[in-house]
Coordinates of C-alpha atoms in Angstrom, one line a residue:
X1 CA 57.6 -97.0 -75.5
X2 CA 59.7 -97.7 -72.5
X3 CA 63.1 -96.5 -71.6
X4 CA 66.2 -98.6 -70.3
X5 CA 67.6 -97.6 -67.0
X6 CA 70.8 -96.8 -69.0
X7 CA 69.2 -94.7 -71.4
X8 CA 67.3 -92.8 -68.1
X9 CA 70.7 -92.6 -66.5
X10 CA 72.3 -90.7 -69.9
X11 CA 69.5 -88.4 -70.1
X12 CA 70.0 -87.7 -66.5
X13 CA 73.6 -87.1 -66.8
X14 CA 73.0 -84.8 -70.3
X15 CA 70.7 -82.6 -68.1
X16 CA 73.5 -82.3 -65.2
X17 CA 76.0 -81.5 -68.0
X18 CA 73.8 -78.7 -69.5
X19 CA 73.2 -77.0 -66.1
X20 CA 74.6 -73.5 -66.2
X21 CA 78.2 -73.2 -64.6
X22 CA 76.6 -69.9 -62.6
X23 CA 74.1 -73.0 -60.9
X24 CA 76.9 -74.5 -59.8
X25 CA 79.1 -71.9 -58.5
X26 CA 80.3 -71.6 -54.8
X27 CA 78.8 -68.7 -52.9
X28 CA 80.4 -65.3 -52.5
X29 CA 82.2 -64.4 -49.2
X30 CA 79.5 -62.1 -48.2
X31 CA 76.9 -64.6 -49.0
X32 CA 78.7 -67.0 -46.6
X33 CA 79.1 -64.7 -44.2
X34 CA 75.2 -63.8 -44.3
X35 CA 74.4 -67.5 -44.3
X36 CA 76.6 -68.0 -41.3
X37 CA 75.6 -65.1 -39.4
X38 CA 71.4 -66.1 -40.2
X39 CA 72.6 -69.7 -39.0
X40 CA 74.1 -68.2 -35.6
X41 CA 71.0 -66.4 -35.2
X42 CA 68.6 -69.5 -35.9
X43 CA 70.9 -71.5 -33.5
X44 CA 70.4 -69.0 -30.4
X45 CA 66.7 -68.8 -31.3
X46 CA 66.6 -72.8 -31.0
X47 CA 68.6 -73.0 -28.1
X48 CA 66.5 -70.0 -26.5
X49 CA 63.2 -72.4 -27.1
X50 CA 64.8 -75.3 -26.1
X51 CA 65.9 -73.5 -22.6
X52 CA 62.3 -72.4 -22.6
X53 CA 60.9 -75.7 -23.2
X54 CA 62.9 -77.2 -20.3
X55 CA 62.0 -75.0 -17.9
X56 CA 58.4 -75.1 -18.5
X57 CA 59.3 -78.8 -18.0
X58 CA 60.7 -78.2 -14.6
X59 CA 58.2 -76.1 -13.7
X60 CA 55.5 -78.3 -14.5
X61 CA 57.4 -81.2 -12.5
X62 CA 58.0 -79.2 -9.6
X63 CA 53.7 -78.2 -9.3
X64 CA 53.3 -82.1 -10.1
X65 CA 55.6 -82.8 -6.8
X66 CA 53.8 -80.5 -5.1
X67 CA 50.9 -81.6 -6.0
X68 CA 51.9 -85.4 -5.0
X69 CA 53.1 -83.9 -1.6
X70 CA 49.8 -82.3 -0.6
X71 CA 48.2 -85.3 -1.5
X72 CA 50.1 -87.6 0.7
X73 CA 49.9 -85.4 3.8
X74 CA 46.1 -84.9 2.9
X75 CA 46.0 -89.0 3.0
X76 CA 48.4 -89.0 6.1
X77 CA 46.0 -86.7 7.8
X78 CA 43.1 -89.2 6.7
X79 CA 44.5 -91.4 8.1
X80 CA 45.4 -90.4 11.2
X81 CA 41.6 -88.9 11.7
X82 CA 40.7 -92.5 10.9
X83 CA 42.9 -94.3 13.4
X84 CA 41.7 -91.7 16.0
X85 CA 37.9 -92.3 15.1
X86 CA 38.5 -95.9 15.5
X87 CA 40.3 -95.5 18.7
X88 CA 37.8 -93.5 20.3
X89 CA 35.0 -96.3 19.3
X90 CA 36.9 -98.9 20.7
X91 CA 37.2 -96.8 23.6
X92 CA 33.4 -96.3 24.0
X93 CA 32.6 -100.1 23.0
X94 CA 35.0 -101.0 26.0
X95 CA 33.2 -98.5 28.3
X96 CA 29.8 -99.7 27.0
X97 CA 30.5 -103.6 27.4
X98 CA 32.1 -102.8 30.7
X99 CA 28.8 -101.0 31.8
X100 CA 26.5 -104.1 30.5
X101 CA 28.9 -106.3 32.4
X102 CA 28.6 -104.8 35.2
X103 CA 24.9 -104.2 35.1
X104 CA 24.6 -107.8 34.3
X105 CA 26.4 -108.1 37.4
X106 CA 23.6 -106.7 39.6
X107 CA 25.1 -102.8 39.6
X108 CA 22.4 -101.0 38.5
X109 CA 24.1 -97.6 38.7
X110 CA 25.6 -99.1 35.7
X111 CA 22.3 -100.2 33.5
X112 CA 21.3 -97.8 30.8
X113 CA 18.3 -95.5 31.9
X114 CA 15.2 -95.6 30.6
X115 CA 13.9 -93.5 28.0
X116 CA 11.9 -90.1 29.4
X117 CA 8.6 -89.7 27.5

């Protein structure tokens, strides 16, 4: 048999009124003080956890920033090395082209020397 929502509400109201008054009593001042002390301890603990977490977050961010800076420095050094190598290659290429042009123009001192067996 199904019970209507009004009947259920009536049963619930009867159950609530049947709860002993002691269960609905207000805490004693000692219990309130103890609860407040425990809440204070928990709040301090939570604040310390948050501070520790924020400190770890900052340490990680600092480490990541240092790693990124080191990476950028390494990239800059690599780019400088590539530029120096490219410059040296261009200079060597220009010297070789000048020597070939001089050799073709008749300056045999600029010609490549034959390999010695």
